[in-house]
Short mmCIF file of C-alpha atoms and ligand atoms in Angstrom, two decimals:
data_model
loop_
_atom_site.label_atom_id
_atom_site.label_comp_id
_atom_site.label_asym_id
_atom_site.label_seq_id
_atom_site.Cartn_x
_atom_site.Cartn_y
_atom_site.Cartn_z
CA MET A 1 0.01 0.00 0.01
CA SER A 2 1.38 3.40 -0.94
CA GLU A 3 2.04 6.20 1.53
CA ILE A 4 -0.72 8.24 -0.14
CA GLU A 5 -3.20 5.42 0.55
CA LEU A 6 -2.04 5.24 4.15
CA GLU A 7 -2.41 9.02 4.49
CA ALA A 8 -5.96 8.77 3.27
CA LEU A 9 -6.78 6.71 6.38
CA ASN A 10 -6.23 9.82 8.58
CA PHE A 11 -7.77 13.24 9.04
CA PRO A 12 -5.99 15.38 6.46
CA ASP A 13 -4.93 18.32 8.60
CA ALA A 14 -2.89 16.92 11.47
CA PRO A 15 -1.38 18.31 13.55
CA LYS A 16 -3.52 21.38 13.77
CA MET A 17 -4.36 23.41 16.87
CA VAL A 18 -7.30 25.77 16.44
CA SER A 19 -8.42 26.60 19.94
CA ALA A 20 -7.02 29.83 21.45
CA THR A 21 -6.03 27.96 24.61
CA PHE A 22 -5.05 24.38 25.20
CA PRO A 23 -7.03 22.57 26.39
CA GLY A 24 -9.79 24.48 24.64
CA PRO A 25 -13.05 25.33 26.39
CA LYS A 26 -14.96 22.20 25.52
CA ALA A 27 -12.10 19.90 26.43
CA ALA A 28 -11.59 21.83 29.66
CA ALA A 29 -15.26 21.32 30.55
CA ALA A 30 -15.04 17.58 29.81
CA LEU A 31 -11.90 17.28 31.96
CA ALA A 32 -13.58 19.08 34.83
CA LEU A 33 -16.62 16.81 34.55
CA SER A 34 -14.40 13.74 34.50
CA ALA A 35 -12.51 14.88 37.60
CA ARG A 36 -15.83 15.17 39.43
CA THR A 37 -17.35 11.91 38.21
CA GLU A 38 -14.65 9.33 37.43
CA SER A 39 -11.99 7.70 39.51
CA MET A 40 -8.50 8.91 38.67
CA ALA A 41 -7.13 5.54 39.73
CA ARG A 42 -7.26 4.86 36.00
CA GLY A 43 -4.21 5.83 33.94
CA GLY A 44 -4.18 8.96 31.87
CA GLY A 45 -7.19 10.56 33.46
CA ARG A 46 -5.31 13.77 34.14
CA MET A 47 -3.81 14.05 30.67
CA PRO A 48 -5.17 17.28 29.18
CA VAL A 49 -6.45 15.60 26.05
CA VAL A 50 -10.05 14.74 25.37
CA MET A 51 -10.80 12.53 22.40
CA ASP A 52 -13.86 13.12 20.37
CA ARG A 53 -13.15 11.42 17.05
CA ALA A 54 -10.29 9.46 15.65
CA PHE A 55 -9.17 8.16 12.28
CA GLY A 56 -5.96 6.26 11.78
CA VAL A 57 -3.28 7.90 13.89
CA THR A 58 -5.07 11.22 14.11
CA ILE A 59 -7.44 12.38 16.84
CA LYS A 60 -9.75 15.31 17.10
CA ASP A 61 -10.72 16.88 20.42
CA PRO A 62 -14.11 18.53 20.95
CA ASP A 63 -12.62 21.97 20.22
CA GLY A 64 -11.52 20.86 16.76
CA ASN A 65 -7.81 20.44 17.52
CA THR A 66 -6.22 17.58 15.60
CA PHE A 67 -3.40 15.49 17.05
CA ILE A 68 -0.99 12.93 15.68
CA ASP A 69 -0.98 9.99 18.07
CA LEU A 70 2.40 8.32 18.65
CA SER A 71 0.97 6.12 21.40
CA ALA A 72 -1.72 4.13 19.62
CA GLY A 73 -3.50 3.95 22.96
CA VAL A 74 -0.48 2.23 24.44
CA GLY A 75 0.17 -0.04 21.48
CA VAL A 76 -3.49 -0.97 21.06
CA SER A 77 -4.52 0.47 17.70
CA SER A 78 -2.23 -1.70 15.65
CA VAL A 79 -4.02 -0.96 12.39
CA GLY A 80 -5.04 2.61 13.25
CA ARG A 81 -8.29 3.77 14.78
CA CYS A 82 -11.58 3.32 12.95
CA HIS A 83 -9.94 1.53 10.03
CA PRO A 84 -12.66 1.27 7.33
CA GLU A 85 -12.43 -2.57 7.26
CA VAL A 86 -12.73 -2.74 11.04
CA VAL A 87 -15.73 -0.34 10.95
CA GLN A 88 -17.30 -2.55 8.31
CA ALA A 89 -16.70 -5.66 10.39
CA ILE A 90 -18.36 -3.98 13.36
CA ARG A 91 -21.32 -2.94 11.19
CA ASP A 92 -21.76 -6.47 9.85
CA GLN A 93 -21.29 -8.14 13.20
CA SER A 94 -23.58 -5.77 15.03
CA GLU A 95 -26.39 -6.83 12.74
CA THR A 96 -25.71 -10.53 13.27
CA LEU A 97 -24.48 -11.44 16.77
CA MET A 98 -22.69 -9.61 19.54
CA HIS A 99 -22.91 -11.26 22.94
CA ALA A 100 -23.00 -15.03 23.15
CA MET A 101 -21.78 -15.50 26.69
CA GLU A 102 -19.60 -18.62 26.96
CA VAL A 103 -21.46 -20.53 24.31
CA ASN A 104 -19.43 -21.04 21.13
CA ASN A 105 -19.95 -18.42 18.49
CA THR A 106 -18.56 -18.72 15.00
CA LYS A 107 -16.30 -15.70 15.20
CA ARG A 108 -14.80 -16.83 18.51
CA THR A 109 -14.02 -20.30 17.19
CA ASP A 110 -12.58 -18.86 13.98
CA LEU A 111 -10.36 -16.57 16.04
CA ALA A 112 -9.04 -19.35 18.26
CA ALA A 113 -8.15 -21.33 15.10
CA LYS A 114 -6.46 -18.29 13.60
CA ILE A 115 -4.48 -17.64 16.77
CA SER A 116 -3.21 -21.22 16.60
CA GLU A 117 -1.96 -20.44 13.09
CA ILE A 118 -0.17 -17.19 14.05
CA ALA A 119 1.20 -18.39 17.40
CA PRO A 120 4.99 -18.57 17.80
CA ASP A 121 6.95 -21.80 17.54
CA GLY A 122 6.21 -24.09 20.47
CA LEU A 123 2.53 -23.15 20.35
CA LYS A 124 1.81 -22.82 16.64
CA GLY A 125 -0.63 -25.44 15.39
CA ASP A 126 -0.84 -27.19 18.74
CA CYS A 127 -2.21 -24.75 21.29
CA ILE A 128 -5.36 -23.82 23.09
CA THR A 129 -6.56 -20.25 23.69
CA PHE A 130 -8.33 -18.98 26.79
CA PHE A 131 -10.00 -15.64 26.10
CA THR A 132 -10.22 -12.80 28.56
CA GLN A 133 -11.28 -9.20 28.37
CA GLY A 134 -8.06 -7.40 29.30
CA GLY A 135 -4.41 -8.00 29.86
CA SER A 136 -4.60 -8.11 33.67
CA ASP A 137 -7.06 -10.95 33.59
CA ALA A 138 -5.01 -12.78 31.00
CA LEU A 139 -2.16 -12.73 33.54
CA GLU A 140 -4.50 -13.81 36.32
CA ALA A 141 -5.44 -16.77 34.13
CA ALA A 142 -1.79 -17.52 33.35
CA VAL A 143 -0.95 -17.73 37.05
CA LYS A 144 -4.03 -19.75 37.95
CA PHE A 145 -3.51 -22.30 35.17
CA ALA A 146 0.33 -22.51 35.64
CA LYS A 147 -0.30 -23.50 39.29
CA ARG A 148 -2.95 -25.99 38.38
CA VAL A 149 -0.95 -27.76 35.63
CA THR A 150 2.34 -27.92 37.48
CA GLY A 151 1.03 -28.48 41.01
CA ARG A 152 3.54 -25.84 42.14
CA HIS A 153 2.79 -22.40 43.52
CA GLN A 154 5.71 -19.91 43.19
CA ILE A 155 6.17 -17.56 40.29
CA ILE A 156 9.32 -15.72 39.18
CA ALA A 157 8.77 -12.29 37.65
CA PHE A 158 11.09 -9.32 36.98
CA HIS A 159 11.92 -5.90 38.36
CA GLY A 160 10.26 -3.27 36.18
CA GLY A 161 7.68 -5.73 34.97
CA TYR A 162 4.11 -4.70 34.45
CA HIS A 163 1.52 -7.40 34.27
CA GLY A 164 -1.67 -5.87 35.64
CA ILE A 165 -3.49 -4.47 38.63
CA TRP A 166 -5.43 -7.26 40.33
CA ASN A 167 -4.24 -9.79 42.87
CA ALA A 168 -1.92 -12.16 41.05
CA SER A 169 -1.14 -9.76 38.21
CA ASN A 170 -0.38 -6.92 40.63
CA ALA A 171 1.83 -9.28 42.67
CA LEU A 172 3.93 -9.71 39.50
CA THR A 173 4.07 -5.96 38.80
CA THR A 174 6.81 -4.03 40.61
CA GLY A 175 5.92 -0.37 40.01
CA THR A 176 5.49 1.44 43.34
CA ALA A 177 2.63 3.53 41.93
CA TYR A 178 0.57 0.37 41.40
CA ARG A 179 1.52 -1.36 44.67
CA LYS A 180 1.97 1.11 47.49
CA GLY A 181 -0.71 0.70 50.12
CA TYR A 182 -2.56 -1.98 48.19
CA GLY A 183 -0.72 -5.07 49.46
CA PRO A 184 -0.31 -7.76 50.43
CA PHE A 185 -0.93 -9.32 47.03
CA MET A 186 -0.76 -13.04 46.14
CA GLY A 187 2.17 -14.64 47.87
CA GLY A 188 4.91 -16.71 46.33
CA VAL A 189 6.29 -14.21 43.80
CA ILE A 190 10.03 -13.82 43.49
CA HIS A 191 11.34 -10.83 41.55
CA ALA A 192 14.57 -11.07 39.64
CA PRO A 193 16.61 -8.37 37.81
CA TYR A 194 15.54 -7.66 34.23
CA PRO A 195 18.47 -7.11 31.82
CA TYR A 196 18.03 -3.34 31.67
CA ALA A 197 21.56 -2.69 30.58
CA TYR A 198 21.31 1.11 30.80
CA ARG A 199 20.57 0.97 34.50
CA PHE A 200 21.77 -2.45 35.54
CA PRO A 201 22.57 -2.81 39.26
CA PHE A 202 25.54 -5.13 38.67
CA ASP A 203 28.89 -4.78 37.03
CA THR A 204 28.72 -5.68 33.33
CA THR A 205 32.43 -5.47 32.52
CA HIS A 206 32.82 -9.24 32.01
CA LYS A 207 29.28 -10.35 31.38
CA SER A 208 26.30 -8.73 29.71
CA ALA A 209 23.16 -7.81 31.65
CA GLU A 210 21.43 -10.55 29.66
CA GLN A 211 23.92 -13.18 30.75
CA ILE A 212 23.82 -12.10 34.37
CA SER A 213 19.96 -11.95 34.50
CA GLY A 214 19.59 -15.28 32.62
CA GLU A 215 22.15 -17.06 34.81
CA TYR A 216 20.47 -15.66 37.91
CA ILE A 217 17.22 -17.32 36.89
CA ASP A 218 19.06 -20.63 36.59
CA TYR A 219 20.62 -20.02 40.04
CA LEU A 220 17.19 -19.27 41.54
CA LEU A 221 15.47 -22.25 39.92
CA ASN A 222 18.11 -24.89 40.14
CA THR A 223 20.08 -24.29 43.36
CA PRO A 224 18.94 -25.28 46.84
CA TYR A 225 18.44 -22.56 49.42
CA THR A 226 17.50 -19.78 47.03
CA GLY A 227 13.89 -19.99 48.26
CA ALA A 228 12.69 -20.90 44.80
CA ASP A 229 11.82 -24.50 45.49
CA ASP A 230 8.36 -24.82 44.09
CA VAL A 231 8.25 -22.63 40.99
CA ALA A 232 5.33 -23.04 38.57
CA ALA A 233 6.44 -20.44 36.05
CA VAL A 234 8.73 -17.69 35.04
CA ILE A 235 6.64 -14.82 33.60
CA VAL A 236 8.54 -12.32 31.50
CA GLU A 237 7.97 -9.56 28.95
CA PRO A 238 10.15 -10.26 25.92
CA VAL A 239 10.50 -6.46 25.57
CA GLN A 240 9.75 -4.74 28.82
CA GLY A 241 6.95 -2.21 28.34
CA GLU A 242 5.85 0.03 31.23
CA GLY A 243 9.23 -0.56 32.86
CA GLY A 244 10.92 1.54 30.15
CA TYR A 245 10.83 -0.14 26.72
CA VAL A 246 13.77 -2.38 27.30
CA PRO A 247 14.67 -4.91 24.53
CA PRO A 248 17.11 -7.48 25.81
CA SER A 249 19.30 -9.41 23.39
CA PRO A 250 18.03 -12.89 22.49
CA GLU A 251 20.50 -14.59 24.84
CA PHE A 252 18.39 -13.60 27.87
CA LEU A 253 15.27 -15.50 26.93
CA GLN A 254 17.43 -18.40 25.67
CA LEU A 255 19.06 -18.68 29.11
CA VAL A 256 15.69 -18.37 30.90
CA ARG A 257 14.27 -21.13 28.68
CA LYS A 258 17.15 -23.46 29.53
CA ALA A 259 16.79 -22.71 33.29
CA CYS A 260 13.06 -23.48 33.11
CA ASP A 261 13.68 -26.74 31.24
CA ARG A 262 16.14 -27.83 33.92
CA SER A 263 13.69 -27.15 36.70
CA GLY A 264 10.34 -28.05 35.13
CA ALA A 265 9.00 -24.48 35.48
CA LEU A 266 6.90 -23.11 32.63
CA LEU A 267 8.04 -20.16 30.60
CA ILE A 268 5.22 -17.67 30.11
CA VAL A 269 5.85 -14.66 27.87
CA ASP A 270 3.66 -11.63 28.46
CA GLU A 271 3.07 -10.17 25.00
CA VAL A 272 0.15 -7.97 25.92
CA GLN A 273 2.14 -4.90 24.89
CA SER A 274 4.90 -6.34 22.65
CA GLY A 275 2.74 -8.69 20.59
CA VAL A 276 0.74 -8.62 17.39
CA GLY A 277 3.34 -7.26 15.03
CA ARG A 278 4.54 -4.30 17.02
CA THR A 279 8.24 -5.33 17.28
CA GLY A 280 8.63 -6.28 13.62
CA LYS A 281 7.57 -9.90 14.15
CA MET A 282 4.13 -11.16 15.05
CA TRP A 283 5.44 -11.91 18.57
CA ALA A 284 8.48 -10.39 20.23
CA VAL A 285 9.55 -13.75 21.60
CA GLU A 286 10.26 -14.76 17.97
CA HIS A 287 13.35 -12.51 17.90
CA SER A 288 14.96 -15.00 20.34
CA GLY A 289 13.86 -18.27 18.74
CA VAL A 290 12.64 -19.39 22.16
CA LYS A 291 9.53 -21.53 22.44
CA PRO A 292 7.23 -20.38 25.24
CA ASP A 293 4.85 -22.70 27.08
CA MET A 294 2.20 -20.02 27.41
CA LEU A 295 1.75 -16.54 25.95
CA THR A 296 -0.55 -13.69 27.03
CA PHE A 297 -1.88 -11.26 24.48
CA GLY A 298 -4.15 -8.22 24.56
CA LYS A 299 -4.00 -4.62 23.37
CA GLY A 300 -3.17 -4.85 19.63
CA MET A 301 -5.23 -8.00 19.16
CA GLY A 302 -8.48 -6.19 19.69
CA GLY A 303 -7.46 -2.67 18.74
CA ASP A 304 -10.66 -0.67 18.78
CA VAL A 305 -12.43 -3.28 20.91
CA PRO A 306 -11.49 -5.19 24.03
CA MET A 307 -9.81 -8.55 23.46
CA ALA A 308 -7.14 -10.41 25.40
CA GLY A 309 -6.21 -13.92 26.38
CA LEU A 310 -3.79 -16.68 27.05
CA ILE A 311 -2.36 -19.19 24.56
CA MET A 312 -1.24 -22.52 26.07
CA ARG A 313 0.46 -25.69 24.90
CA SER A 314 -2.33 -28.17 24.24
CA ASP A 315 -0.95 -30.74 26.61
CA LEU A 316 -0.99 -28.18 29.45
CA ALA A 317 -4.50 -27.00 28.59
CA ALA A 318 -5.68 -30.62 28.78
CA LYS A 319 -4.89 -30.62 32.49
CA ILE A 320 -7.28 -27.78 33.26
CA PRO A 321 -10.72 -28.95 34.37
CA ASP A 322 -13.68 -27.95 32.19
CA GLY A 323 -15.74 -25.07 33.46
CA SER A 324 -13.22 -24.05 36.13
CA ALA A 325 -12.71 -20.51 34.82
CA PRO A 326 -15.86 -18.96 33.30
CA ASN A 327 -15.71 -15.39 32.03
CA THR A 328 -18.97 -13.73 30.95
CA PHE A 329 -17.80 -11.20 28.37
CA ALA A 330 -14.70 -12.94 27.01
CA ALA A 331 -14.55 -13.39 23.23
CA ASN A 332 -17.66 -11.44 22.51
CA ALA A 333 -18.50 -12.05 18.84
CA MET A 334 -17.91 -8.42 18.02
CA SER A 335 -14.45 -8.41 19.55
CA ALA A 336 -13.60 -11.68 17.84
CA ALA A 337 -14.78 -10.32 14.46
CA VAL A 338 -12.63 -7.22 14.87
CA SER A 339 -9.57 -9.22 16.00
CA LEU A 340 -9.88 -11.43 12.88
CA THR A 341 -9.97 -8.27 10.76
CA ASN A 342 -6.92 -6.82 12.54
CA ILE A 343 -4.96 -10.05 11.97
CA ARG A 344 -6.02 -10.14 8.27
CA LEU A 345 -4.76 -6.56 7.83
CA LEU A 346 -1.47 -7.27 9.65
CA GLN A 347 -0.91 -10.35 7.48
CA ASP A 348 -1.89 -8.67 4.20
CA PRO A 349 1.24 -8.91 1.98
CA LYS A 350 0.26 -5.71 0.14
CA LEU A 351 0.39 -3.78 3.40
CA ASP A 352 3.41 -5.65 4.81
CA LEU A 353 2.81 -3.88 8.07
CA ILE A 354 4.96 -6.07 10.30
CA ASN A 355 8.13 -5.75 8.16
CA ARG A 356 7.31 -2.08 7.77
CA ALA A 357 7.34 -1.77 11.59
CA HIS A 358 10.85 -3.16 11.60
CA THR A 359 12.30 -0.84 8.92
CA LEU A 360 10.41 2.23 10.06
CA GLY A 361 11.50 1.60 13.64
CA LEU A 362 15.14 1.71 12.70
CA GLU A 363 14.61 5.01 10.87
CA VAL A 364 12.79 6.46 13.89
CA GLN A 365 15.71 5.55 16.18
CA GLU A 366 18.13 7.22 13.72
CA ARG A 367 16.07 10.34 13.52
CA ILE A 368 15.89 10.70 17.29
CA ARG A 369 19.65 10.23 17.61
CA SER A 370 20.20 12.86 14.94
CA PHE A 371 18.60 15.48 17.27
CA ASN A 372 21.83 15.25 19.33
CA SER A 373 19.91 16.33 22.36
CA PRO A 374 21.90 16.47 25.60
CA TYR A 375 18.81 15.01 27.28
CA VAL A 376 18.64 11.81 25.26
CA GLY A 377 20.51 9.20 27.30
CA GLU A 378 19.53 6.24 25.17
CA VAL A 379 17.31 5.40 22.23
CA ARG A 380 16.33 1.73 22.11
CA GLY A 381 13.60 -0.53 20.89
CA ARG A 382 12.45 -3.13 18.52
CA GLY A 383 10.21 -2.35 15.55
CA LEU A 384 7.74 0.37 16.51
CA MET A 385 8.20 -0.18 20.22
CA ILE A 386 10.77 2.55 20.85
CA GLY A 387 11.84 4.16 24.07
CA ILE A 388 13.76 7.41 24.45
CA GLU A 389 15.35 7.55 27.88
CA LEU A 390 15.66 11.18 28.96
CA VAL A 391 18.31 12.18 31.47
CA GLU A 392 19.68 15.33 33.10
CA ASP A 393 23.20 14.27 32.36
CA LYS A 394 24.43 11.51 30.06
CA VAL A 395 27.32 10.54 32.33
CA THR A 396 25.43 10.37 35.69
CA LYS A 397 22.24 9.19 34.00
CA VAL A 398 20.16 11.13 36.54
CA PRO A 399 16.61 10.85 35.15
CA LEU A 400 15.07 13.95 33.65
CA THR A 401 13.25 15.88 36.37
CA GLY A 402 9.46 15.68 36.56
CA GLU A 403 9.36 19.41 35.92
CA LYS A 404 11.24 19.16 32.62
CA LEU A 405 9.19 16.10 31.60
CA GLY A 406 6.09 18.13 32.29
CA LYS A 407 7.39 20.95 30.08
CA LEU A 408 8.19 18.56 27.28
CA MET A 409 4.81 16.90 27.51
CA ASP A 410 3.13 20.33 27.48
CA TYR A 411 5.12 21.29 24.44
CA VAL A 412 4.33 18.24 22.37
CA LEU A 413 0.66 18.15 23.33
CA SER A 414 0.10 21.86 22.71
CA HIS A 415 1.71 21.36 19.29
CA GLY A 416 -0.64 18.54 18.43
CA VAL A 417 1.35 15.40 19.21
CA LEU A 418 0.27 12.75 21.63
CA MET A 419 3.02 10.75 23.35
CA VAL A 420 2.97 8.84 26.64
CA PRO A 421 5.97 8.29 28.95
CA CYS A 422 6.90 5.10 30.79
CA GLY A 423 9.85 3.78 32.73
CA ARG A 424 10.84 3.31 36.34
CA TYR A 425 11.37 7.08 36.66
CA THR A 426 8.66 8.09 34.15
CA ASN A 427 11.52 9.48 32.00
CA VAL A 428 11.20 7.29 28.94
CA MET A 429 9.14 8.73 26.06
CA ARG A 430 7.67 6.05 23.85
CA VAL A 431 7.19 6.03 20.12
CA MET A 432 4.68 3.26 19.55
CA PRO A 433 2.28 4.45 16.83
CA SER A 434 -0.13 2.33 14.85
CA LEU A 435 1.72 0.21 12.32
CA THR A 436 -0.24 2.00 9.64
CA ILE A 437 1.22 5.44 10.44
CA PRO A 438 2.12 7.30 7.28
CA ARG A 439 5.74 8.35 7.14
CA SER A 440 4.78 11.98 6.68
CA LEU A 441 2.83 12.07 9.92
CA LEU A 442 5.40 10.05 11.80
CA PHE A 443 8.29 12.33 10.92
CA LYS A 444 6.20 15.51 11.43
CA ALA A 445 5.43 14.28 14.90
CA LEU A 446 9.04 13.41 15.66
CA ASP A 447 10.06 16.89 14.50
CA VAL A 448 7.68 18.33 17.09
CA PHE A 449 9.23 16.11 19.71
CA GLY A 450 12.74 17.29 18.61
CA GLU A 451 11.64 20.94 18.90
CA GLY A 452 10.24 20.19 22.36
CA LEU A 453 13.58 18.77 23.41
CA ALA A 454 15.38 21.80 21.95
CA ALA A 455 13.03 24.10 23.85
CA LEU A 456 14.12 22.50 27.15
N1 PMP N 501 0.87 -6.98 30.59
C1 PMP N 501 1.58 -6.02 29.97
C2 PMP N 501 2.86 -6.39 29.42
C3 PMP N 501 1.03 -4.73 29.79
O1 PMP N 501 1.72 -3.81 29.17
C4 PMP N 501 -0.26 -4.50 30.30
C5 PMP N 501 -0.87 -3.14 30.15
N2 PMP N 501 -0.04 -2.04 30.06
C6 PMP N 501 -0.94 -5.52 30.99
C7 PMP N 501 -0.35 -6.74 31.07
C8 PMP N 501 -2.29 -5.27 31.54
O2 PMP N 501 -3.23 -5.08 30.53
P1 PMP N 501 -4.64 -4.37 30.79
O3 PMP N 501 -4.38 -2.93 31.04
O4 PMP N 501 -5.42 -4.63 29.52
O5 PMP N 501 -5.28 -5.03 31.96
#
């Protein structure tokens, strides 16, 4: 598909700010109403953007301002918002069947079959899907089932990991903001260092962060007296998301896989954020050649509608008793129809979106480095899952102050670009647009970001 065709799937005038103030009066009223009526425990509630309409990677607020969205709703809108084929699928499905509860529906069964086709090696062609509504409950399911099929109860997860906000999933997640005052969560979780080379707590002169982290998992799992004597699973993000967009080299997952094999623990990859084409392969785990035992998906699978779940090796799924995990809204026919459409678009050879994510991602990284900003400590990523770690000083790596990050965010937003930060210090800006983003809009938005950095 040509760039002109991709551009046609967006509002033509982005970015364009037309209100005299930002937020404009209508957005300000909506924000005030939201502050009075909705819990701000949700993420992003205080962001000064109000969405009214969206098309592709462009968003209009109620005052008529048009933004370019580099966040894709945190990697959700893999094929862009309101893609005409998705809208058509919703129209067709809404006239046929939407809710079916847990009874089979044709779209749901088609989707489970399709997922088996697109699953990574180790699961492909011989797996069973359990559908959920969001990523957190996919992780809850992963923990529940891993315990049941192994008869063990401990779980190893990683520092900086984000896996959700409920009991088991929050126990896996390390971010203070999500934990403080809410505990104790599910017991039996052991956290290990993630190979975040830029801020690794151990000396990497002789061994890489990936080697150290991978070997540490073997030490935990296969040595007496580490406390890890009954581990059901290691749960890991192949590219860490909320923890700062950290893409370890393949060796890390390879070492973790070997350690799991030695101990009989399952390897569960959480691809809620990294999956569905975002990193330049259908699944980020495929960059390592490692075969997972289970995989969680979410975000980009559903795109404009909620869809998430857990893919398991068939022999493991066979050990889970029928009817032991009902879920009223999972795999709603509408969500399944949209997911099938998303997968079809991602696999369309004319669009070639997944390879495009890979090549475009490399160009994005180059462009950001070319800004030569003293605040850019590191640019890293895989495909269109790119993190820009901002620091006060490249030598000391002191994270950019909250005040400066606020200024940068204000700059980009008030110039019509939507970006969301992540990272342990909220100092990593992410570039994670829809895979359909036209080059023109992508580089225009990056220019705004570069200007924002210069203005600091
Ligand atoms: N796992 C990962 C890797 C995630 O990034 C997220 C969401 N940021 C979740 C799980 C939880 O997904 P949800 O917000 O849909 O519950």
